[in-house]
mmCIF file of N, CA and C in Angstrom:
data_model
loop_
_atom_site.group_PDB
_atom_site.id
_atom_site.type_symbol
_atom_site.label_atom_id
_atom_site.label_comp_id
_atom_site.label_asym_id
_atom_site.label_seq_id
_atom_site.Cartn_x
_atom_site.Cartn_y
_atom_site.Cartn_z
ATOM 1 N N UNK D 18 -34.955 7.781 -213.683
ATOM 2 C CA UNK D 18 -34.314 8.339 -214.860
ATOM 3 C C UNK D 18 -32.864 7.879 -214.878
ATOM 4 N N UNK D 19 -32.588 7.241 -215.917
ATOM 5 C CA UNK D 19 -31.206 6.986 -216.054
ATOM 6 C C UNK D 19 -30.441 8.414 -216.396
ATOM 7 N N UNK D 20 -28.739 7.858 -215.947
ATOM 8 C CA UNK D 20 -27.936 9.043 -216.050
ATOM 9 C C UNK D 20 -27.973 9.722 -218.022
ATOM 10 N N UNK D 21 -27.910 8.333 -218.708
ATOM 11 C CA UNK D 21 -27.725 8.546 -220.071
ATOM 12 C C UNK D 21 -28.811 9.841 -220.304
ATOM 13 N N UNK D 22 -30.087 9.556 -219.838
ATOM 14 C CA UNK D 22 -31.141 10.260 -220.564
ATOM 15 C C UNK D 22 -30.915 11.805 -219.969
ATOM 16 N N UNK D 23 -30.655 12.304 -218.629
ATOM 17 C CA UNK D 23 -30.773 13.506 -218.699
ATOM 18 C C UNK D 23 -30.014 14.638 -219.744
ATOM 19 N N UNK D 24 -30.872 15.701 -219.787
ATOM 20 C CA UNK D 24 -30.223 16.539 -220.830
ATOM 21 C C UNK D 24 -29.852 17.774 -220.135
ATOM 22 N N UNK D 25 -28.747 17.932 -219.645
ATOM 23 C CA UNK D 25 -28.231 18.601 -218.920
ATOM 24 C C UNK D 25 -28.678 20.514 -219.671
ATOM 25 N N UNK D 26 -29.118 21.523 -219.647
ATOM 26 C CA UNK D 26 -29.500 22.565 -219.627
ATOM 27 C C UNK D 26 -28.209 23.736 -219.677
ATOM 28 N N UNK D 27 -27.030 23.047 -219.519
ATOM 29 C CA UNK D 27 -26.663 24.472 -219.211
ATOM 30 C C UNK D 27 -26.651 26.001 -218.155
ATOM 31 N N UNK D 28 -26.685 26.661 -218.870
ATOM 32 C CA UNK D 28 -26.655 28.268 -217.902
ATOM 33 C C UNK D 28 -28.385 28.336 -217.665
ATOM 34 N N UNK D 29 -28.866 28.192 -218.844
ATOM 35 C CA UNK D 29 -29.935 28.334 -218.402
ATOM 36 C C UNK D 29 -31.255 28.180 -217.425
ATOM 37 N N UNK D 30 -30.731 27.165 -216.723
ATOM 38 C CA UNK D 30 -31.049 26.254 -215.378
ATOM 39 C C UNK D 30 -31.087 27.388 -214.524
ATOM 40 N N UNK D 31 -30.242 28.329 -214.038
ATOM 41 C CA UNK D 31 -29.571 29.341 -213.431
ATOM 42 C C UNK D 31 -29.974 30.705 -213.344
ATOM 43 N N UNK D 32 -30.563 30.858 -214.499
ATOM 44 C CA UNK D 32 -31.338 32.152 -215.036
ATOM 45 C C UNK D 32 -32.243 32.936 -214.317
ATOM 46 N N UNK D 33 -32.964 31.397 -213.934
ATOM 47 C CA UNK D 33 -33.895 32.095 -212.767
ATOM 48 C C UNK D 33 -33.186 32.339 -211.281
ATOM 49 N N UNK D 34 -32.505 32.076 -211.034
ATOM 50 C CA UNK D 34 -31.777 31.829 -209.565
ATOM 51 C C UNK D 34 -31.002 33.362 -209.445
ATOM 52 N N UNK D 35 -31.278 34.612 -209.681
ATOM 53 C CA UNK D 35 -30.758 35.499 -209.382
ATOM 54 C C UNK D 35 -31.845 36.075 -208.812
ATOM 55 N N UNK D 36 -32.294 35.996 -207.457
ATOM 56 C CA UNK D 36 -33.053 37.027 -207.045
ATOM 57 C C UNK D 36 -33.093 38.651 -206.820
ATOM 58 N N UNK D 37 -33.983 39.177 -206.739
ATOM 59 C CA UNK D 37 -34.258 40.789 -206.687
ATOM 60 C C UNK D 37 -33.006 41.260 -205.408
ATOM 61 N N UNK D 38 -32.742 40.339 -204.466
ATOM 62 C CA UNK D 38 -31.833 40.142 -202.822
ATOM 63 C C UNK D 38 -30.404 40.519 -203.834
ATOM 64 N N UNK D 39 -30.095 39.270 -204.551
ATOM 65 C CA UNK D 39 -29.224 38.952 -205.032
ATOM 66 C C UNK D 39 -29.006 40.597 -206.006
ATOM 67 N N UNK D 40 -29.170 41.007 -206.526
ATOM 68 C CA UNK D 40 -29.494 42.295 -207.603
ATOM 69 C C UNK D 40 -28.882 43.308 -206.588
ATOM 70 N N UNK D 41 -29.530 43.237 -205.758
ATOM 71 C CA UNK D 41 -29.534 44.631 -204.650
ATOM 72 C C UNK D 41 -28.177 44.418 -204.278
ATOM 73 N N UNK D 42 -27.248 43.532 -203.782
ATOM 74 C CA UNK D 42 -26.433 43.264 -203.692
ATOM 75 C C UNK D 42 -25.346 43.566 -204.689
ATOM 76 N N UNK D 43 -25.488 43.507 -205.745
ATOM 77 C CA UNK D 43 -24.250 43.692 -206.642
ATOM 78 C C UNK D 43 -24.573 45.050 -207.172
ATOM 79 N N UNK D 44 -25.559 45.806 -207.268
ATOM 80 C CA UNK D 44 -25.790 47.363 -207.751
ATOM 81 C C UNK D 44 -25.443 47.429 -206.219
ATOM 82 N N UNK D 45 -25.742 47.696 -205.361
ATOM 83 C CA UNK D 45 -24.553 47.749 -203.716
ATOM 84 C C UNK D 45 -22.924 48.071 -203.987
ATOM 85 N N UNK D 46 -22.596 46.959 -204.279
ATOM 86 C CA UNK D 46 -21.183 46.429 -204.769
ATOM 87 C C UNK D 46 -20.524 47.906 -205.780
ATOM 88 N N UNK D 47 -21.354 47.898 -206.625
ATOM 89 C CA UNK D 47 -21.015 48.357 -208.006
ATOM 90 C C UNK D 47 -21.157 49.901 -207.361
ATOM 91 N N UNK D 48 -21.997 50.377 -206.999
ATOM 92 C CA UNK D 48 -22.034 51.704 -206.477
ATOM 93 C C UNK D 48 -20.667 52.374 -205.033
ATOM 94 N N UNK D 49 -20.753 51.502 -204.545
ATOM 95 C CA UNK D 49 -19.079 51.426 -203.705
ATOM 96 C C UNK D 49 -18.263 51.819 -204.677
ATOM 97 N N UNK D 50 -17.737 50.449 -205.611
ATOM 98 C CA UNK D 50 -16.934 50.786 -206.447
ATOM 99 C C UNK D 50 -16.884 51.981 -207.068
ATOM 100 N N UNK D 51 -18.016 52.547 -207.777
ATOM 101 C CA UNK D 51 -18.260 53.900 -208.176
ATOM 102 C C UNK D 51 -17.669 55.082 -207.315
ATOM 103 N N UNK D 52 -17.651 55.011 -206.040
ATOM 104 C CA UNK D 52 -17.584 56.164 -205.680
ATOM 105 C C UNK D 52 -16.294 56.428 -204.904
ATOM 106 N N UNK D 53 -15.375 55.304 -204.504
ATOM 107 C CA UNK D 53 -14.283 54.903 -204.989
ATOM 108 C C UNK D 53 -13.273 55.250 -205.997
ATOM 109 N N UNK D 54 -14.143 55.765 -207.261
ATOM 110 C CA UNK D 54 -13.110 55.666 -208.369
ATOM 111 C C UNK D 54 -12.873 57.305 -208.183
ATOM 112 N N UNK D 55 -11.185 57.600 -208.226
ATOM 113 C CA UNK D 55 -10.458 58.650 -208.583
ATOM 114 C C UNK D 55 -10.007 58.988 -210.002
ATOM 115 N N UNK D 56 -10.437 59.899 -210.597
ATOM 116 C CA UNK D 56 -10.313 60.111 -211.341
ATOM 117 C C UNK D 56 -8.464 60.823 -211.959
ATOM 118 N N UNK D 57 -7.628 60.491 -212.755
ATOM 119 C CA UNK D 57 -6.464 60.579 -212.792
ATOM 120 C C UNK D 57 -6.039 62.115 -212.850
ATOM 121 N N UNK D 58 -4.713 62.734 -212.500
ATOM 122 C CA UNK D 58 -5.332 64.018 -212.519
ATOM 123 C C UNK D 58 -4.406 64.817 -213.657
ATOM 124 N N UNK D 59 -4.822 65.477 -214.597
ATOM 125 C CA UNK D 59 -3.944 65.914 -215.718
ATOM 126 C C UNK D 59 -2.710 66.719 -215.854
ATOM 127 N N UNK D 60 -2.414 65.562 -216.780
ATOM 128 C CA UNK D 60 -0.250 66.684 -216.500
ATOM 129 C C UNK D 60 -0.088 67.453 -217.569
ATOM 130 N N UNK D 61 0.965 68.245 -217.466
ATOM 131 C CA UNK D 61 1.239 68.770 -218.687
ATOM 132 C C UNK D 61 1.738 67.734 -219.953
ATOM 133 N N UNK D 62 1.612 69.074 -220.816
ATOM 134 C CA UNK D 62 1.836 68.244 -221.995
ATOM 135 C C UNK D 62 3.534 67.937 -222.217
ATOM 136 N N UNK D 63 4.145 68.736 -221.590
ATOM 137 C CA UNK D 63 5.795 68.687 -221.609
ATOM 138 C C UNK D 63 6.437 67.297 -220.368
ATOM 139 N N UNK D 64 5.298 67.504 -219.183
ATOM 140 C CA UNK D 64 5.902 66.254 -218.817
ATOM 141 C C UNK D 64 5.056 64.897 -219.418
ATOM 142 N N UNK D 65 4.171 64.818 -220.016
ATOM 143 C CA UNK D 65 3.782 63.596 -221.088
ATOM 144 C C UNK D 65 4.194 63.480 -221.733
ATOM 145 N N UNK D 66 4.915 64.393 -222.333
ATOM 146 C CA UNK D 66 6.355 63.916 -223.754
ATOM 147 C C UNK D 66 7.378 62.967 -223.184
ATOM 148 N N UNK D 67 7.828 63.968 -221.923
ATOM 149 C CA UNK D 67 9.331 63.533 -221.763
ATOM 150 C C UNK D 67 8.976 62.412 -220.643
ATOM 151 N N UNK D 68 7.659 61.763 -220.014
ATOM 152 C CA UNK D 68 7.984 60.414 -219.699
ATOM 153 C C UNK D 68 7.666 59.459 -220.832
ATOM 154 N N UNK D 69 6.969 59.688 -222.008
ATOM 155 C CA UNK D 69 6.521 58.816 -223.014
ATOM 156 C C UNK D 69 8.296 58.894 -223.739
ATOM 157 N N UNK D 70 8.815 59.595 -224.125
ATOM 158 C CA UNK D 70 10.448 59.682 -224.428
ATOM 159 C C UNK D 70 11.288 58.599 -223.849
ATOM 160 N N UNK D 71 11.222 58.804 -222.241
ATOM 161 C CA UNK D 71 12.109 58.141 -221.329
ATOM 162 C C UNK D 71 11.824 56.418 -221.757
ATOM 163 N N UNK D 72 10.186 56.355 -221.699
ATOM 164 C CA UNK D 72 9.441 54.593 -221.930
ATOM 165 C C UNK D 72 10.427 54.341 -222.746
ATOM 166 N N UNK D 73 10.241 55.018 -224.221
ATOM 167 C CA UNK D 73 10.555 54.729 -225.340
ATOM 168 C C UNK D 73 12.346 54.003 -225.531
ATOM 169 N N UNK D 74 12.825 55.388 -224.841
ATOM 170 C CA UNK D 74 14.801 54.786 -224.556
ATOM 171 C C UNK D 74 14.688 53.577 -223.766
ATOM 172 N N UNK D 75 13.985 53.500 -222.975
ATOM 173 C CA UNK D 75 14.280 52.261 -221.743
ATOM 174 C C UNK D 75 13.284 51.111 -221.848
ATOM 175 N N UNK D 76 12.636 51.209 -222.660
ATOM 176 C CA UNK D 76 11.877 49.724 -223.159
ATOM 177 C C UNK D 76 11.012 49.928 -222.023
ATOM 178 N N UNK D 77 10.840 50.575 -221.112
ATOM 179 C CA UNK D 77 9.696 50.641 -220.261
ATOM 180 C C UNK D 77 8.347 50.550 -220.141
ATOM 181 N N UNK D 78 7.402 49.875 -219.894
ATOM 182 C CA UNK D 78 5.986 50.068 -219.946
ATOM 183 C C UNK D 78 5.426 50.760 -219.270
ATOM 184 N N UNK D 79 3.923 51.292 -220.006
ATOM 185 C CA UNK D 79 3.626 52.821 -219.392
ATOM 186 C C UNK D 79 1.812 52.366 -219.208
ATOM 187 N N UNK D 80 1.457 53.029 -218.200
ATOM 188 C CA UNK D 80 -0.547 52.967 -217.974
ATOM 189 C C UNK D 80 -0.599 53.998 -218.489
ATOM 190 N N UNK D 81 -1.305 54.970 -219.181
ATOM 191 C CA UNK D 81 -2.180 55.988 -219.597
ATOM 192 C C UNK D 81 -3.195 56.471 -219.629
ATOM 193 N N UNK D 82 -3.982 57.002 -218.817
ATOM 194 C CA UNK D 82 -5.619 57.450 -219.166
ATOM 195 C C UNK D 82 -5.553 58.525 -220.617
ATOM 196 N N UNK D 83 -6.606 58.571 -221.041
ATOM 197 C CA UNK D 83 -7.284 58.831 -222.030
ATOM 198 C C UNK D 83 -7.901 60.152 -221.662
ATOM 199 N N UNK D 84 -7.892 61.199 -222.227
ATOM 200 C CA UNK D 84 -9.232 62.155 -222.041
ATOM 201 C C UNK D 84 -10.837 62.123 -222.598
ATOM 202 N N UNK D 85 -10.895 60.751 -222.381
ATOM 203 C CA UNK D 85 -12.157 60.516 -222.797
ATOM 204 C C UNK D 85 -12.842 59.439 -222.080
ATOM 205 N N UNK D 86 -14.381 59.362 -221.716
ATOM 206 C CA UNK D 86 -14.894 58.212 -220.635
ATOM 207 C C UNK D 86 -15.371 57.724 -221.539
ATOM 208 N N UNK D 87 -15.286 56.846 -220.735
ATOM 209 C CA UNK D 87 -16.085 55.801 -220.746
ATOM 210 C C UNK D 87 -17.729 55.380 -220.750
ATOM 211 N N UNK D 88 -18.258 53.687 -220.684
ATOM 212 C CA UNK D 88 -19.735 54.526 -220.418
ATOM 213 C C UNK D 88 -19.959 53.774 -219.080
ATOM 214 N N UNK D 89 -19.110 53.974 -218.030
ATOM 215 C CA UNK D 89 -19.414 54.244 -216.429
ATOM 216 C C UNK D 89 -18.747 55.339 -216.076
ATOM 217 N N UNK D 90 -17.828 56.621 -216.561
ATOM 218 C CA UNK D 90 -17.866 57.785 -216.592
ATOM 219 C C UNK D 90 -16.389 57.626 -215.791
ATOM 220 N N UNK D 91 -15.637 56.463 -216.704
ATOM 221 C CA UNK D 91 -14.436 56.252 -215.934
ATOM 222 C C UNK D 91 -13.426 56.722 -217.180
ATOM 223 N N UNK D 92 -12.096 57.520 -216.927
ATOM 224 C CA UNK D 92 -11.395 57.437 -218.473
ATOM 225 C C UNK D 92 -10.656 56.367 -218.527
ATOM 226 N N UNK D 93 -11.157 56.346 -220.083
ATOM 227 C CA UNK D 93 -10.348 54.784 -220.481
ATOM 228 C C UNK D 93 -8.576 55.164 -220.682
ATOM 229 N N UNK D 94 -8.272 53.544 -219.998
ATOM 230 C CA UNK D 94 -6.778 53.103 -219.834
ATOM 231 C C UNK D 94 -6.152 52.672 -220.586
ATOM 232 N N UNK D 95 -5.163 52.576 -221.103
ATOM 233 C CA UNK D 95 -4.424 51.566 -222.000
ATOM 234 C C UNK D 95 -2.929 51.684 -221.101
ATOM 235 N N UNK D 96 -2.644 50.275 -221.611
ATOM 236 C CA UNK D 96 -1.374 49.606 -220.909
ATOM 237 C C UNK D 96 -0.433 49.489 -222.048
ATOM 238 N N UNK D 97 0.843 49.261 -222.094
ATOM 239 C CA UNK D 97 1.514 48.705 -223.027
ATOM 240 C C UNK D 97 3.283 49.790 -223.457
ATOM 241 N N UNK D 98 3.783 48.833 -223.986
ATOM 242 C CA UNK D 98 5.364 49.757 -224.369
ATOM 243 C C UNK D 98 5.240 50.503 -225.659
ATOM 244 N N UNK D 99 5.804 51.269 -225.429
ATOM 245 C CA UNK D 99 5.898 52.419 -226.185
ATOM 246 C C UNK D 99 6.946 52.392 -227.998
ATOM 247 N N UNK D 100 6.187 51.826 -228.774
ATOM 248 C CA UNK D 100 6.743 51.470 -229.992
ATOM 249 C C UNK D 100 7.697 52.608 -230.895
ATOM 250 N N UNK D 101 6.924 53.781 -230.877
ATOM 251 C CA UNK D 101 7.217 54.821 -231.379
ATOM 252 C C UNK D 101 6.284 56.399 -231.275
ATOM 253 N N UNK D 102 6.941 57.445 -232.542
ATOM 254 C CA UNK D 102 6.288 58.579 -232.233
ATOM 255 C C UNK D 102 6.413 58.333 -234.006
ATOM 256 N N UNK D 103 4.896 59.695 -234.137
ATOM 257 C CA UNK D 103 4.611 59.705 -235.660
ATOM 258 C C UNK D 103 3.562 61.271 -235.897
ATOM 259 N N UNK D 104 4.305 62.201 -236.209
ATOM 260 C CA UNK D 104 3.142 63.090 -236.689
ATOM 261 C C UNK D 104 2.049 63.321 -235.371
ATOM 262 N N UNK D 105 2.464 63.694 -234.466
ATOM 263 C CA UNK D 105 1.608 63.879 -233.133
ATOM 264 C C UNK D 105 1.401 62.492 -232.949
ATOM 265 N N UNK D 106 1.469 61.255 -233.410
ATOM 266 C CA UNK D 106 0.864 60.220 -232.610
ATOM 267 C C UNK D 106 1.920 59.298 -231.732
ATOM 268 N N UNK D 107 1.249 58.758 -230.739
ATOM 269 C CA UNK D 107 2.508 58.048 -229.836
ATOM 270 C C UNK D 107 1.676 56.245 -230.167
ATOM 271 N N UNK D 108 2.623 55.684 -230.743
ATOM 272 C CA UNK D 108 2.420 53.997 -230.970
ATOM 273 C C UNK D 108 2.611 53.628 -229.467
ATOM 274 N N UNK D 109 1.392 53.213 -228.877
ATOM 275 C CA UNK D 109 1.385 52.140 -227.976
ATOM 276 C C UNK D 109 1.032 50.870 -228.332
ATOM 277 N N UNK D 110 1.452 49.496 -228.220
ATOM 278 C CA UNK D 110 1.480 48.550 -228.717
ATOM 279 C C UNK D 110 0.513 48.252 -229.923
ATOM 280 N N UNK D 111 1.294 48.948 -230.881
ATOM 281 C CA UNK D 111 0.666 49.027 -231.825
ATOM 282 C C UNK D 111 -0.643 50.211 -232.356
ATOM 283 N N UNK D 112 -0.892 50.685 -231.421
ATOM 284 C CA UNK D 112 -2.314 51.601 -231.589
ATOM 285 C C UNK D 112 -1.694 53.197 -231.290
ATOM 286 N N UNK D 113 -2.131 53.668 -232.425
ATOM 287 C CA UNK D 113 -1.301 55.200 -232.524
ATOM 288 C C UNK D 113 -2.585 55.956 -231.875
ATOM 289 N N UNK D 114 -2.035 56.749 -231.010
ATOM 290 C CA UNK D 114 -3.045 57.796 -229.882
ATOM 291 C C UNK D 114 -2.133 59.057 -229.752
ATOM 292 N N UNK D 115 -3.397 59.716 -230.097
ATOM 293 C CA UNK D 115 -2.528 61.097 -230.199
ATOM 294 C C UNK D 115 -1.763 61.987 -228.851
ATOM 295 N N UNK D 116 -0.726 63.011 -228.871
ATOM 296 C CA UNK D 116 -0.409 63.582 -227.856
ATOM 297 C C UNK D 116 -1.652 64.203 -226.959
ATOM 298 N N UNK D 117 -2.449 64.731 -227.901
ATOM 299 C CA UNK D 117 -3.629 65.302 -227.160
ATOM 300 C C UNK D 117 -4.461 64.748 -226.177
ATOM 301 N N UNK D 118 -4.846 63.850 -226.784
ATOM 302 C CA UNK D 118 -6.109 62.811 -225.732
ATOM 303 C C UNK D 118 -5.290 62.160 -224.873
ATOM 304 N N UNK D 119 -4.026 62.280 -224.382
ATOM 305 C CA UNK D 119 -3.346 61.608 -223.273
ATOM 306 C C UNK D 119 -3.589 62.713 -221.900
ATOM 307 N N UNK D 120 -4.289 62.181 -220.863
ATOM 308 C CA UNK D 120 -4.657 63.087 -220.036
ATOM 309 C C UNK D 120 -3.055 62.838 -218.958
ATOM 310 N N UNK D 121 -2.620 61.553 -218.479
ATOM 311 C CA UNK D 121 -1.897 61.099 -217.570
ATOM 312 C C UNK D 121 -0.699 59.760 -218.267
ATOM 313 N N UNK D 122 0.134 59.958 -217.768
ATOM 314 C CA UNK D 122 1.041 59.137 -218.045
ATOM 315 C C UNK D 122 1.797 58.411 -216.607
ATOM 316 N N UNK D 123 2.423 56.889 -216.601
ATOM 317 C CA UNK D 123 2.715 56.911 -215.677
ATOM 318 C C UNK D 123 3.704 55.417 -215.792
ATOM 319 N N UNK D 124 4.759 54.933 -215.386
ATOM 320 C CA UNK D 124 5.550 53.639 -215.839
ATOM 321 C C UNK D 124 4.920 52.460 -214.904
ATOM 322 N N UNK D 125 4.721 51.319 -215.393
ATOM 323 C CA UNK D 125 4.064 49.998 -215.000
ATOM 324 C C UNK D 125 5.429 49.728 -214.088
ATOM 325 N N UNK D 126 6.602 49.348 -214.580
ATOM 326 C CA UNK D 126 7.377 49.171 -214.131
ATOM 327 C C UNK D 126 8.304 50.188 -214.397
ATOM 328 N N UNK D 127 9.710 49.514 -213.653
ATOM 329 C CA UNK D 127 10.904 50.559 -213.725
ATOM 330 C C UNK D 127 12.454 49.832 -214.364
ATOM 331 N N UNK D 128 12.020 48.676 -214.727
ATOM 332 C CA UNK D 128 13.083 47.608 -215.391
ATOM 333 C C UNK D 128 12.683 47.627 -216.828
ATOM 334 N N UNK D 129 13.868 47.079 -217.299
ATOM 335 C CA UNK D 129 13.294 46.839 -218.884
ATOM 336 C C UNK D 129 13.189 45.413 -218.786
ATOM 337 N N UNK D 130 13.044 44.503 -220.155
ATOM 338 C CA UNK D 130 12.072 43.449 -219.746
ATOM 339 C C UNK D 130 13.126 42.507 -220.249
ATOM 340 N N UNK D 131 14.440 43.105 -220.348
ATOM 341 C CA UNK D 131 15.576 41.552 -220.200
ATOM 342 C C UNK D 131 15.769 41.586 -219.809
ATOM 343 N N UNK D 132 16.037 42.540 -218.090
ATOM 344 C CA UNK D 132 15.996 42.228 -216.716
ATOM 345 C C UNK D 132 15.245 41.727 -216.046
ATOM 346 N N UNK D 133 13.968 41.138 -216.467
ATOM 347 C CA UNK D 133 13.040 40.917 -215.637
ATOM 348 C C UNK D 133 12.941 39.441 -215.560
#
């Protein structure tokens, strides 16, 4: 067979090459990880103001969990600087989330980002 003629396949070549071994192994993996995960633990609502406040003066970036999971029963995160406040909602890069559903607050860094 010349090189010209083969027709190379892709992923699909591969498809079969995950054995039942191979499986057991990463649900292994994945279940570690699972049990592993800490769940964040909830602050008040007065100190979630006044570090989402502080972000806001100091250009700071902030992690946040969510009071709501996920579907591996993890609460979802969002990253990002703190744009503004609006009618209960806090603008994180761009995406307004209310005071309520913020379970945890916490700063990525501790510089603002023309020091960095």
């Amino acid at each position: 067979m010349k090189y010209e003629e083969y027709h190379d396949r892709g992923m699909m070549k591969w498809q079969g090459m995950i054995l039942s071994d191979h499986r057991a192994v990463l649900e292994s993996e994945s279940s570690v990880y699972r049990e592993s995960y800490q769940a964040p633990i909830q602050q008040e609502p007065d100190e979630i103001e006044a570090t989402l406040k502080r972000a806001y003066k100091s250009r700071y970036r902030v992690w946040l969990a969510l009071n709501q999971l996920d579907s591996n029963q993890e609460y979802i995160e969002r990253k990002g600087r703190v744009l503004g406040f609006s009618k209960g909602l806090v603008l994180i890069e761009k995406k307004g989330i209310p005071f309520d559903a913020i379970r945890c607050v916490e700063f990525i860094d501790s510089m603002p980002f023309w020091k960095q």
